[in-house]
mmCIF file of C-alpha atoms in Angstrom:
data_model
loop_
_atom_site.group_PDB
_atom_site.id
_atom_site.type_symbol
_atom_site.label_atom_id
_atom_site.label_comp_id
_atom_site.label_asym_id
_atom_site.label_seq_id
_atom_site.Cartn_x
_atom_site.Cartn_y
_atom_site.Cartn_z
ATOM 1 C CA UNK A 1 18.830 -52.624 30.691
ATOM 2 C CA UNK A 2 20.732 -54.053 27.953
ATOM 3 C CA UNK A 3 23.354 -53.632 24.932
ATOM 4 C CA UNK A 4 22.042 -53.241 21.561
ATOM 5 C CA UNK A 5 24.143 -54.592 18.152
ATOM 6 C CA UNK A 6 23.091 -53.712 15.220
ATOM 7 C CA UNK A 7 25.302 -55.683 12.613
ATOM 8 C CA UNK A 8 25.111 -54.859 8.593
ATOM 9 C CA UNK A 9 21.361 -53.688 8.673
ATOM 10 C CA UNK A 10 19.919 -54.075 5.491
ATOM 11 C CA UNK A 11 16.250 -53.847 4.654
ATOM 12 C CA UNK A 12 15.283 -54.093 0.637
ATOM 13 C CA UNK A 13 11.461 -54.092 -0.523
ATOM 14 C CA UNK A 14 11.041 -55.729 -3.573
ATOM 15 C CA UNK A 15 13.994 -54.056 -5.966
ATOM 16 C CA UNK A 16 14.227 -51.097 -3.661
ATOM 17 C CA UNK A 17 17.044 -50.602 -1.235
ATOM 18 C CA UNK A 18 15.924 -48.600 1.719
ATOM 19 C CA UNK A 19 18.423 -49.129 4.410
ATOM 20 C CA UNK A 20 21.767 -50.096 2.684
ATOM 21 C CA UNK A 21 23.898 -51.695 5.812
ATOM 22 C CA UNK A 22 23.460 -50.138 9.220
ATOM 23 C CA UNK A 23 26.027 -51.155 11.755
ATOM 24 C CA UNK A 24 26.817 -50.064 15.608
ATOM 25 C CA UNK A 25 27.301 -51.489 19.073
ATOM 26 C CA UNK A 26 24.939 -49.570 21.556
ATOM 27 C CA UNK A 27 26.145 -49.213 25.100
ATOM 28 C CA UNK A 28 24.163 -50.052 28.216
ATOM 29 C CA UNK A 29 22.213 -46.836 29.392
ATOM 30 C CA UNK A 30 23.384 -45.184 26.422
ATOM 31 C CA UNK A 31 21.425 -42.682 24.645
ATOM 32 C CA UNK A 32 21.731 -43.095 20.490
ATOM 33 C CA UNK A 33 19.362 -40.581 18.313
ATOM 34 C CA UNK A 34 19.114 -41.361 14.411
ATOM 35 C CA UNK A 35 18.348 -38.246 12.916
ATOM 36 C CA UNK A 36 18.026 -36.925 9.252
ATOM 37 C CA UNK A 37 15.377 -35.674 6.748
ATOM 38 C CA UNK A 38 12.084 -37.466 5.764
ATOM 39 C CA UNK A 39 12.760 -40.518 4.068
ATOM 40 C CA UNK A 40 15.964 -40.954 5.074
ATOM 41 C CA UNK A 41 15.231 -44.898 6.722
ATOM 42 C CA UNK A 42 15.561 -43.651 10.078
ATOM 43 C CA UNK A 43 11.854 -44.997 11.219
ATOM 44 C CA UNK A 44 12.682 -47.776 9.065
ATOM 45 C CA UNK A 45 15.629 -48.885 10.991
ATOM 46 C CA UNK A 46 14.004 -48.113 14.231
ATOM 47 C CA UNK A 47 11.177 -50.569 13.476
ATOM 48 C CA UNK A 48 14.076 -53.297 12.895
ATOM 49 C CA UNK A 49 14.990 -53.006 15.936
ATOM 50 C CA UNK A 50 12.059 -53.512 17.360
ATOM 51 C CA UNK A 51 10.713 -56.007 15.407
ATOM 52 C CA UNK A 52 7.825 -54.317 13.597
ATOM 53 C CA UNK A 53 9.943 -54.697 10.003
ATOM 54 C CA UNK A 54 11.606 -57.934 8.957
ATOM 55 C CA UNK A 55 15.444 -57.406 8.481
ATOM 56 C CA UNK A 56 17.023 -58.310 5.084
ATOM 57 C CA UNK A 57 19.986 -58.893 5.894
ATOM 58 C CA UNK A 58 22.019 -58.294 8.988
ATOM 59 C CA UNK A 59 21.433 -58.792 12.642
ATOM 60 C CA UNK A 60 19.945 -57.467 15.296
ATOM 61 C CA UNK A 61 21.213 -57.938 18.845
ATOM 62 C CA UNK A 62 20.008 -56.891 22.154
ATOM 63 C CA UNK A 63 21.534 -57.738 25.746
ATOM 64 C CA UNK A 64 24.099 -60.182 23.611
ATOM 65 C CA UNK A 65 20.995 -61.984 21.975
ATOM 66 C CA UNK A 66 19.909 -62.445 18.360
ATOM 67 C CA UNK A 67 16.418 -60.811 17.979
ATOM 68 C CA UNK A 68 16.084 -61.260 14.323
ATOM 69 C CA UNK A 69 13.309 -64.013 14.570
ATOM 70 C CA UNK A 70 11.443 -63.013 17.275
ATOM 71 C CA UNK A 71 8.499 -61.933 17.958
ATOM 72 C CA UNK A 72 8.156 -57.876 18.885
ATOM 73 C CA UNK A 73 6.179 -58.634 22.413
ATOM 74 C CA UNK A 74 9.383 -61.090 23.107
ATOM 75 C CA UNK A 75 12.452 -58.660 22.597
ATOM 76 C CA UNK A 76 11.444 -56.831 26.002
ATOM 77 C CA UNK A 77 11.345 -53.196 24.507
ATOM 78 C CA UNK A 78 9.178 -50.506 25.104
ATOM 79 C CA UNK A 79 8.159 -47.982 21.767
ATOM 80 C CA UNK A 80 6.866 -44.336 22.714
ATOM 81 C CA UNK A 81 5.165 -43.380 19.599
ATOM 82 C CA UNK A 82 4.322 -40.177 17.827
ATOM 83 C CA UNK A 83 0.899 -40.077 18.104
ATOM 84 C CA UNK A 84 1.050 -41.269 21.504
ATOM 85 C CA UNK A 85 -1.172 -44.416 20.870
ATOM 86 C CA UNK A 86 -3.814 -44.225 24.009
ATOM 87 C CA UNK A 87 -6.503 -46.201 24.568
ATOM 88 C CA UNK A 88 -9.780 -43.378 24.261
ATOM 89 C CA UNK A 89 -12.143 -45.231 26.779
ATOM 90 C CA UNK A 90 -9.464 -46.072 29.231
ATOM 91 C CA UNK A 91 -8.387 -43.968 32.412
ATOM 92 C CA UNK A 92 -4.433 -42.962 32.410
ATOM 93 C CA UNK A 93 -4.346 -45.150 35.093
ATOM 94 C CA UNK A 94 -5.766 -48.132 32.661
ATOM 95 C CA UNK A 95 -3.360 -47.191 29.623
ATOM 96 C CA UNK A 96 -0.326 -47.332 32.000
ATOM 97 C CA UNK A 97 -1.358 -50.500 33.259
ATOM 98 C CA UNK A 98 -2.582 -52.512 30.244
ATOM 99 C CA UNK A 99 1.105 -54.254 29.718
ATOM 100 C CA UNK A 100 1.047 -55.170 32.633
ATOM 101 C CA UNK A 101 -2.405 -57.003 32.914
ATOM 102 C CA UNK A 102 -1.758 -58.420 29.203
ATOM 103 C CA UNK A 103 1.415 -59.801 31.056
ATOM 104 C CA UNK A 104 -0.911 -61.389 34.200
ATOM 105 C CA UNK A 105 1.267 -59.133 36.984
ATOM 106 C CA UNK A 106 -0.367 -59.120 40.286
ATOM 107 C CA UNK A 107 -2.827 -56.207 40.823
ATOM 108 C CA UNK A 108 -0.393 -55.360 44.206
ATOM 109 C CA UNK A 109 2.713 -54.733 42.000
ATOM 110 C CA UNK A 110 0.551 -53.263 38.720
ATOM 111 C CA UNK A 111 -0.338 -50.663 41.285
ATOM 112 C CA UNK A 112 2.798 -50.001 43.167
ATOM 113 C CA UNK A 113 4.349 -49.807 39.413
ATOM 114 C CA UNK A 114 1.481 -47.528 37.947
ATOM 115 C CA UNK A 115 2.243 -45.023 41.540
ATOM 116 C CA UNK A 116 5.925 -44.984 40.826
ATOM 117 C CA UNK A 117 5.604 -43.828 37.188
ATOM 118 C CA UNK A 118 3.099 -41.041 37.769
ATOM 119 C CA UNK A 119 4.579 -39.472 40.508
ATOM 120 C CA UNK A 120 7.896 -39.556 38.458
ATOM 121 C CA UNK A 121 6.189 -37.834 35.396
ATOM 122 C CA UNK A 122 3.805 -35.901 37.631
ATOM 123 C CA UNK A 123 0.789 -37.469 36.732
ATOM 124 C CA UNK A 124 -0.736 -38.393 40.405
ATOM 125 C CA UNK A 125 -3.639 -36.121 40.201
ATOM 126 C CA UNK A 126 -4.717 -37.545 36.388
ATOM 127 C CA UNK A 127 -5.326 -41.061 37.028
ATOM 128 C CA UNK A 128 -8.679 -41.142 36.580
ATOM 129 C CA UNK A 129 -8.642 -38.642 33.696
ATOM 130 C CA UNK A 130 -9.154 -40.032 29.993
ATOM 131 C CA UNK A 131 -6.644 -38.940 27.370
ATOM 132 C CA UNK A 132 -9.324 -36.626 26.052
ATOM 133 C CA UNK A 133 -8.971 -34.844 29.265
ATOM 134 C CA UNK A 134 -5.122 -34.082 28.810
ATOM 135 C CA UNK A 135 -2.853 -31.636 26.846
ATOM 136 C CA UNK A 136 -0.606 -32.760 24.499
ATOM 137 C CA UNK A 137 2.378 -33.217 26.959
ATOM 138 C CA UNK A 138 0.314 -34.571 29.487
ATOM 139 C CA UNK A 139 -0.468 -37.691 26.559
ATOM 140 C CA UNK A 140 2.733 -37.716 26.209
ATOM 141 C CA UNK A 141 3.809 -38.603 29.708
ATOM 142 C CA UNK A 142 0.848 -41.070 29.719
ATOM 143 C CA UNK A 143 2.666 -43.003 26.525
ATOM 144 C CA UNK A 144 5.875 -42.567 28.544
ATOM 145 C CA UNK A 145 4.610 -44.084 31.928
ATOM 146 C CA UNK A 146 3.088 -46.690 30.011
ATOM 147 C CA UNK A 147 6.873 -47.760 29.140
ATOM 148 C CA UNK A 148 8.477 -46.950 31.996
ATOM 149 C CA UNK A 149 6.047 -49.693 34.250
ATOM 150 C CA UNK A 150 7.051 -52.351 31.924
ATOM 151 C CA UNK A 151 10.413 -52.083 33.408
ATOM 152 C CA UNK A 152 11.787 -52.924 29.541
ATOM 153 C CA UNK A 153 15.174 -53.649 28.399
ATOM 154 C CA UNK A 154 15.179 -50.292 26.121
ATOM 155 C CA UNK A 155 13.367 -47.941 25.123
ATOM 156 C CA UNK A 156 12.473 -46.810 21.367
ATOM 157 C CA UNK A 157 10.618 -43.563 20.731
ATOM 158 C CA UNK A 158 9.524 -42.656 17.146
ATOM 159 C CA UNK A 159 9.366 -38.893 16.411
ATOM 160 C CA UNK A 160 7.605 -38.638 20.243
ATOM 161 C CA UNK A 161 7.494 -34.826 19.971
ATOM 162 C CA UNK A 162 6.680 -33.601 16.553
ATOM 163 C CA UNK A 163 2.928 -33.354 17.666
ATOM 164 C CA UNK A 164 3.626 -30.636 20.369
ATOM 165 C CA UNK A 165 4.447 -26.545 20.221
ATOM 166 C CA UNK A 166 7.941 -25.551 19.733
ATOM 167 C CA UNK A 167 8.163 -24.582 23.820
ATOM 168 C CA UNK A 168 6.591 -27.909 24.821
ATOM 169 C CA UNK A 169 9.107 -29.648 22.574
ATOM 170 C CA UNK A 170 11.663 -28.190 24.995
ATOM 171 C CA UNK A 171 10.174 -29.143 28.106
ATOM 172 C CA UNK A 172 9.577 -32.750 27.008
ATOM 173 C CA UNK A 173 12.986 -32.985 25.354
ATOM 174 C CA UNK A 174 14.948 -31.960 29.239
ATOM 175 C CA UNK A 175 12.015 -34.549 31.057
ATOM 176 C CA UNK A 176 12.802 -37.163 28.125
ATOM 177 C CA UNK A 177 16.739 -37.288 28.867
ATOM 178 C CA UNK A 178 16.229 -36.699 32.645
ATOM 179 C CA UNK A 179 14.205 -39.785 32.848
ATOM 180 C CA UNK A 180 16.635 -42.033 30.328
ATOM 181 C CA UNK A 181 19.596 -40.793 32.838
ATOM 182 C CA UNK A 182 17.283 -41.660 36.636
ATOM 183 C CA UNK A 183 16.351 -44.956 35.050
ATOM 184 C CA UNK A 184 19.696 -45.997 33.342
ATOM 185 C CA UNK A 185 17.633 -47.272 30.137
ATOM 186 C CA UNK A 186 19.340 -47.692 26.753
ATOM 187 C CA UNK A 187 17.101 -45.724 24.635
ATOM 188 C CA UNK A 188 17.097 -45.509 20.645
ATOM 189 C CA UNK A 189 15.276 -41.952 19.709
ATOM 190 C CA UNK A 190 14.382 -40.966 15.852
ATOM 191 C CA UNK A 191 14.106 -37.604 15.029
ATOM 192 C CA UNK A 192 14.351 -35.505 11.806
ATOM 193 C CA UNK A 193 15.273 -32.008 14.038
ATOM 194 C CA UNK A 194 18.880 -31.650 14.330
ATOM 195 C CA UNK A 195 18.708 -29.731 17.515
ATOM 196 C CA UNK A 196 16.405 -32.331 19.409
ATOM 197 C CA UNK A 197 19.780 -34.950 18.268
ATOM 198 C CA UNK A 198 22.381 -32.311 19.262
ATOM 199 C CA UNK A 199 20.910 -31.673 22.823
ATOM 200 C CA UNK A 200 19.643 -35.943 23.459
ATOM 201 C CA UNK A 201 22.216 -37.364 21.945
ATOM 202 C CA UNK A 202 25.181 -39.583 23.965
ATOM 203 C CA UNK A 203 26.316 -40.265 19.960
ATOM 204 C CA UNK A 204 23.833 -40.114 16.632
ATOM 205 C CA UNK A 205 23.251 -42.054 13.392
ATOM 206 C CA UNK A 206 22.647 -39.050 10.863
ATOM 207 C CA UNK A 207 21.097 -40.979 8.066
ATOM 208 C CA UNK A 208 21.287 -39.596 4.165
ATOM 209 C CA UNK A 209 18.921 -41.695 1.877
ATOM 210 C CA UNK A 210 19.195 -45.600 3.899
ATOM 211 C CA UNK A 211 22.967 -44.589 4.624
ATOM 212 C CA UNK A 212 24.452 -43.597 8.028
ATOM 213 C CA UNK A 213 26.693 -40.994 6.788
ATOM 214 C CA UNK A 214 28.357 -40.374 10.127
ATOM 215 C CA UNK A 215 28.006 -41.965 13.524
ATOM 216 C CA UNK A 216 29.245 -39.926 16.460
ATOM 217 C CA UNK A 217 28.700 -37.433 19.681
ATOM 218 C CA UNK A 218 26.691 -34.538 18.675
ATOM 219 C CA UNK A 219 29.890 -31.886 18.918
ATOM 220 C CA UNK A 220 32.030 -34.258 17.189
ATOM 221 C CA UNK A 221 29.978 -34.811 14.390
ATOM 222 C CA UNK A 222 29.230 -30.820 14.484
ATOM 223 C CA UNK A 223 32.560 -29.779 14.423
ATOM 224 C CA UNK A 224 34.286 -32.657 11.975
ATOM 225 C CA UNK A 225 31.370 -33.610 9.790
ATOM 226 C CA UNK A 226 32.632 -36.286 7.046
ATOM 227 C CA UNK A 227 30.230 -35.179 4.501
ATOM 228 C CA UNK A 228 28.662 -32.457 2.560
ATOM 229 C CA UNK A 229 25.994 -34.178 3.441
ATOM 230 C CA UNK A 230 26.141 -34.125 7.321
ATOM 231 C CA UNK A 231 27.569 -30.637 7.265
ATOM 232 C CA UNK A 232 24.673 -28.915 5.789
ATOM 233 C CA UNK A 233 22.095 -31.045 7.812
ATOM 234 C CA UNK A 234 23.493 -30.574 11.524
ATOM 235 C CA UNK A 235 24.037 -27.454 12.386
ATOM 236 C CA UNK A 236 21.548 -23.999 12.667
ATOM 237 C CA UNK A 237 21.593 -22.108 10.605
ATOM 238 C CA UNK A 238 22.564 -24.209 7.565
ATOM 239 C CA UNK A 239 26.643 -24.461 6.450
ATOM 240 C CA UNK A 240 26.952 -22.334 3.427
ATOM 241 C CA UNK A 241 28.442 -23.957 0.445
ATOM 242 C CA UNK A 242 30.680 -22.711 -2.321
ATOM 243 C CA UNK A 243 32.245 -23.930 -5.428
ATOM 244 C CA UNK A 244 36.222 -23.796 -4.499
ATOM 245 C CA UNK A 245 36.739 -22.593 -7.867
ATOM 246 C CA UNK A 246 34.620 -19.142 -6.455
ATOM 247 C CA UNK A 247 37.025 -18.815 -3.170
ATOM 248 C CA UNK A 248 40.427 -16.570 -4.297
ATOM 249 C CA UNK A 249 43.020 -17.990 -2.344
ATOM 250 C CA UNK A 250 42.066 -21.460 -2.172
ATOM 251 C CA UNK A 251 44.207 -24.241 -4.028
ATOM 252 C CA UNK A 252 43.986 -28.154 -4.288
ATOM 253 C CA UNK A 253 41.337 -31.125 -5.417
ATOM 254 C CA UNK A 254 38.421 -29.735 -3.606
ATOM 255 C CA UNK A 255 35.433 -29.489 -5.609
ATOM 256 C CA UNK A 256 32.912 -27.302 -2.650
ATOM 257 C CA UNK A 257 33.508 -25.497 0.289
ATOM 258 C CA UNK A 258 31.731 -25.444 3.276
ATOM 259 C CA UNK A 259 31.338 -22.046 6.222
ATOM 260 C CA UNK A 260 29.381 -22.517 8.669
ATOM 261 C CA UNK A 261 27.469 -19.351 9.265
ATOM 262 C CA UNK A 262 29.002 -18.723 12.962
ATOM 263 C CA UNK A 263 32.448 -18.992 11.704
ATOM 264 C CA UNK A 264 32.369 -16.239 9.024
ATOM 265 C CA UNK A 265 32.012 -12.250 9.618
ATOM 266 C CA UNK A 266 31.991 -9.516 7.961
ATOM 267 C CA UNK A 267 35.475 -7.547 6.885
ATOM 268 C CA UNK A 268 37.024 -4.888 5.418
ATOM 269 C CA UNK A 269 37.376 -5.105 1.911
ATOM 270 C CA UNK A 270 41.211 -5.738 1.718
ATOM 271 C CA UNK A 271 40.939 -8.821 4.064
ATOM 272 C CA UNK A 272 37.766 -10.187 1.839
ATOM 273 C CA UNK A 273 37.218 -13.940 1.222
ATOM 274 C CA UNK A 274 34.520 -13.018 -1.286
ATOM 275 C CA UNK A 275 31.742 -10.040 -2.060
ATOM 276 C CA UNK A 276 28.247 -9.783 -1.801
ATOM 277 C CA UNK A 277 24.930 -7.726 -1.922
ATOM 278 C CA UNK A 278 23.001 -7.504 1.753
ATOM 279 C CA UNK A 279 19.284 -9.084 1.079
ATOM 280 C CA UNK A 280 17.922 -8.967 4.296
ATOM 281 C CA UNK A 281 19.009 -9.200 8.599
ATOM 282 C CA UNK A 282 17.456 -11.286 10.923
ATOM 283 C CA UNK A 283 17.068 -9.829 14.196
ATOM 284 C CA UNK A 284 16.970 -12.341 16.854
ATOM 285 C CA UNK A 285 18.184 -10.529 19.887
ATOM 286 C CA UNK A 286 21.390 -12.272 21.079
ATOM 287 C CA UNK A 287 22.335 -12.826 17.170
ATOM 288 C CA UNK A 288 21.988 -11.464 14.059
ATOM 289 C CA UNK A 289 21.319 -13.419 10.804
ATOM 290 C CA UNK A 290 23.009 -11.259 7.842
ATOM 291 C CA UNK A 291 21.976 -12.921 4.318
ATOM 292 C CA UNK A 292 23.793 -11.839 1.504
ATOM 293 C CA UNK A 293 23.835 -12.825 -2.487
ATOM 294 C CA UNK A 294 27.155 -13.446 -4.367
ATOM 295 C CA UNK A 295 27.305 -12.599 -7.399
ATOM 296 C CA UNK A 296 27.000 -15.983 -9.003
ATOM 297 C CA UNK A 297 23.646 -16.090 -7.291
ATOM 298 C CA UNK A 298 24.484 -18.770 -4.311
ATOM 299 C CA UNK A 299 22.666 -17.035 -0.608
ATOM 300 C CA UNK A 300 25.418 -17.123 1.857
ATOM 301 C CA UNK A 301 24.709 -16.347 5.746
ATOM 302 C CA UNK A 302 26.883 -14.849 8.222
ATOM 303 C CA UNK A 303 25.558 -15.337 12.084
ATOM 304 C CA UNK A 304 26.853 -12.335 14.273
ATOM 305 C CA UNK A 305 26.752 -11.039 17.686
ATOM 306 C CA UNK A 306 22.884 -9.212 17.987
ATOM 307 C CA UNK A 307 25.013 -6.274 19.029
ATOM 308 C CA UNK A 308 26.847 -5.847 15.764
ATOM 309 C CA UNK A 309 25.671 -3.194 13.350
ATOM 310 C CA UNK A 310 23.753 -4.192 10.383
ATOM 311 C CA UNK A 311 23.869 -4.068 6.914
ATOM 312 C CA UNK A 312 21.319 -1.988 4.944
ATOM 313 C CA UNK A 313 19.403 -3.733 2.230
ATOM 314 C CA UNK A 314 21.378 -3.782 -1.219
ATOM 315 C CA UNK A 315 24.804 -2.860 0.614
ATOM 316 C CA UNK A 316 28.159 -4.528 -0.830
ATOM 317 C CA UNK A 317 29.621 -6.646 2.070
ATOM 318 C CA UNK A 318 32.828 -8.191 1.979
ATOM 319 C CA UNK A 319 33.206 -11.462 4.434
ATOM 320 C CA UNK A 320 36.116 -13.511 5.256
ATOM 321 C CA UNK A 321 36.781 -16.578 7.613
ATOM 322 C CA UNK A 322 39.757 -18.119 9.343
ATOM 323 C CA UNK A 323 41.431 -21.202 6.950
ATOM 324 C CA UNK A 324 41.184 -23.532 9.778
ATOM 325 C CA UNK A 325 37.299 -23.130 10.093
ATOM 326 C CA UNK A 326 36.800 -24.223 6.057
ATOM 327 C CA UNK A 327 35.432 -27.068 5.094
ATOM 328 C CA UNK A 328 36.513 -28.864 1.888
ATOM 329 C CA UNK A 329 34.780 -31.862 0.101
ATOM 330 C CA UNK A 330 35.439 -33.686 -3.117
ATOM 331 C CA UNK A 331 32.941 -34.133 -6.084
ATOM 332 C CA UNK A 332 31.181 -36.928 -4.061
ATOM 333 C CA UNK A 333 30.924 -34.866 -1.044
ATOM 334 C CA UNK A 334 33.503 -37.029 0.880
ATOM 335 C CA UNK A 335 35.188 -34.001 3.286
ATOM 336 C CA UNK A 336 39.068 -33.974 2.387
#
């Protein structure tokens, strides 16, 4: 277990800028996911850390040490990747203990080690199984036990899920942070799905184009989000934004506005923030999605109990929200 600093991150190739100064201290045990869209650097950054990109500029720290120099095999980390990176011809058992025999443990304690992790991740009865034989989750574990035995200092995983079904993704995601929280191991998670961040997440890096826009716990940042940026990308579904200038009522230097679809509904007319035409409802059960057009054109949704009468198609809603819920940015999508 260890802390891990991550001091003015930079990474340039050739005249590009990719990840344009990266810095937080991560706690012991703590759980940090970096999260944003393809592209972002998030993968990038991850791989500094663990020593599979050189850094530009910047330093890398973990358990108080400089790692900038060394060697990936030498910063005691363990990476869980997306494509779960078996061996084919090897058993489970063999895959989970390959780190181990590359490292010359004793067969005794490559055993007892192997043992430990399978019956944690409920693997006993695969053992002898090759991945071939296993489901996608089952793979996964396997790539996770192969970790875990190493005993590491952290753990990094890159994207681990985005090869399973959305109900799998679930299951792994409870099994992933039940295991960081038995073991106590600092782990550093990428992911470009805001709810995977939102429910792993002791804090998150959400990362806009090699920037971290905001750094934070996952309600914090969903509730005060510091950018346009960060307020459209956390958050399901998606914060509607405005022009000010197209909100009556609303005065000052703020170039957009920002509703999050939860904390609008629809009103009588008098009370109205702003008209629109009903498109289309989305009947989810518990909740209703209600998507409307205004009439400059922008799609604005309102998220309502599933209880809640509906709309029909090419009906004239009128919406409002309370002023406190509002969220107002400036031309460079810095929140005011």
């Amino acid at each position: 277990m260890a802390t891990i600093s991550l001091d003015n991150i930079k990474k340039t190739f050739g005249q590009t800028k990719v990840i344009h100064g990266v810095s937080i201290d991560i706690e012991d045990g703590e759980f940090i996911v970096i999260v944003g869209p393809s592209g972002c650097g998030k993968s990038t950054l991850l791989r500094m850390v663990a020593g599979l990109e050189t850094i530009t500029e910047g330093e890398v720290q973990i358990g108080g040490n400089r790692m900038n120099e060394e060697e990936p095999m030498d910063r005691d980390i363990a990476m869980v990747f997306q494509n779960y990176a078996l061996y084919p011809h090897m058993s489970v058992f063999d895959n989970m203990a390959y780190g181990l025999k590359i490292a010359r443990t004793p067969k005794a304690e490559i055993a007892e080690r192997v043992a430990a992790a399978a019956k944690m991740l409920q693997l006993e009865e695969y053992l002898t199984r090759k991945p071939r034989e296993l489901s996608g989750g089952q793979r996964q574990r396997v790539a996770m036990g192969r970790a875990i035995v190493r005993k590491p200092k952290a753990f990094l995983f890159d994207e681990p899920l985005s090869n399973l079904d959305a109900k799998l993704r679930v299951q792994m995601r409870l099994e992933i942070k039940a295991l960081q929280r038995e073991l106590g191991i600092t782990a550093l998670y990428v992911t470009h799905d805001q709810v995977e961040a939102m429910t792993l997440a002791d804090r998150m890096i959400v990362m806009n184009a090699g920037v971290a826009d905001q750094i934070g716990a996952p309600l914090e940042v969903y509730a005060d989000p510091q950018t346009e940026f960060v307020a459209g990308f956390i958050g399901s579904p998606a914060t509607n934004f405005l022009p000010a200038d197209h909100v009556p009522g609303l005065a000052g230097p703020a170039n957009t506005v920002g509703i999050r679809p939860e904390h609008a509904w629809l009103s009588a007319e008098a009370e109205a923030r702003l008209t629109g035409t009903a498109l289309y409802s989305e009947a989810l059960g518990a909740e209703t999605l209600v998507h409307l057009r205004l009439p400059g054109g922008e799609m604005f949704t309102i998220r309502q109990d599933g209880t809640r009468p509906q709309p029909a198609e090419h009906d004239t809603c009128h919406v409002t929200w309370d002023d406190t819920r509002q969220m107002l940015f400036d031309s460079a999508g810095k929140r005011l």
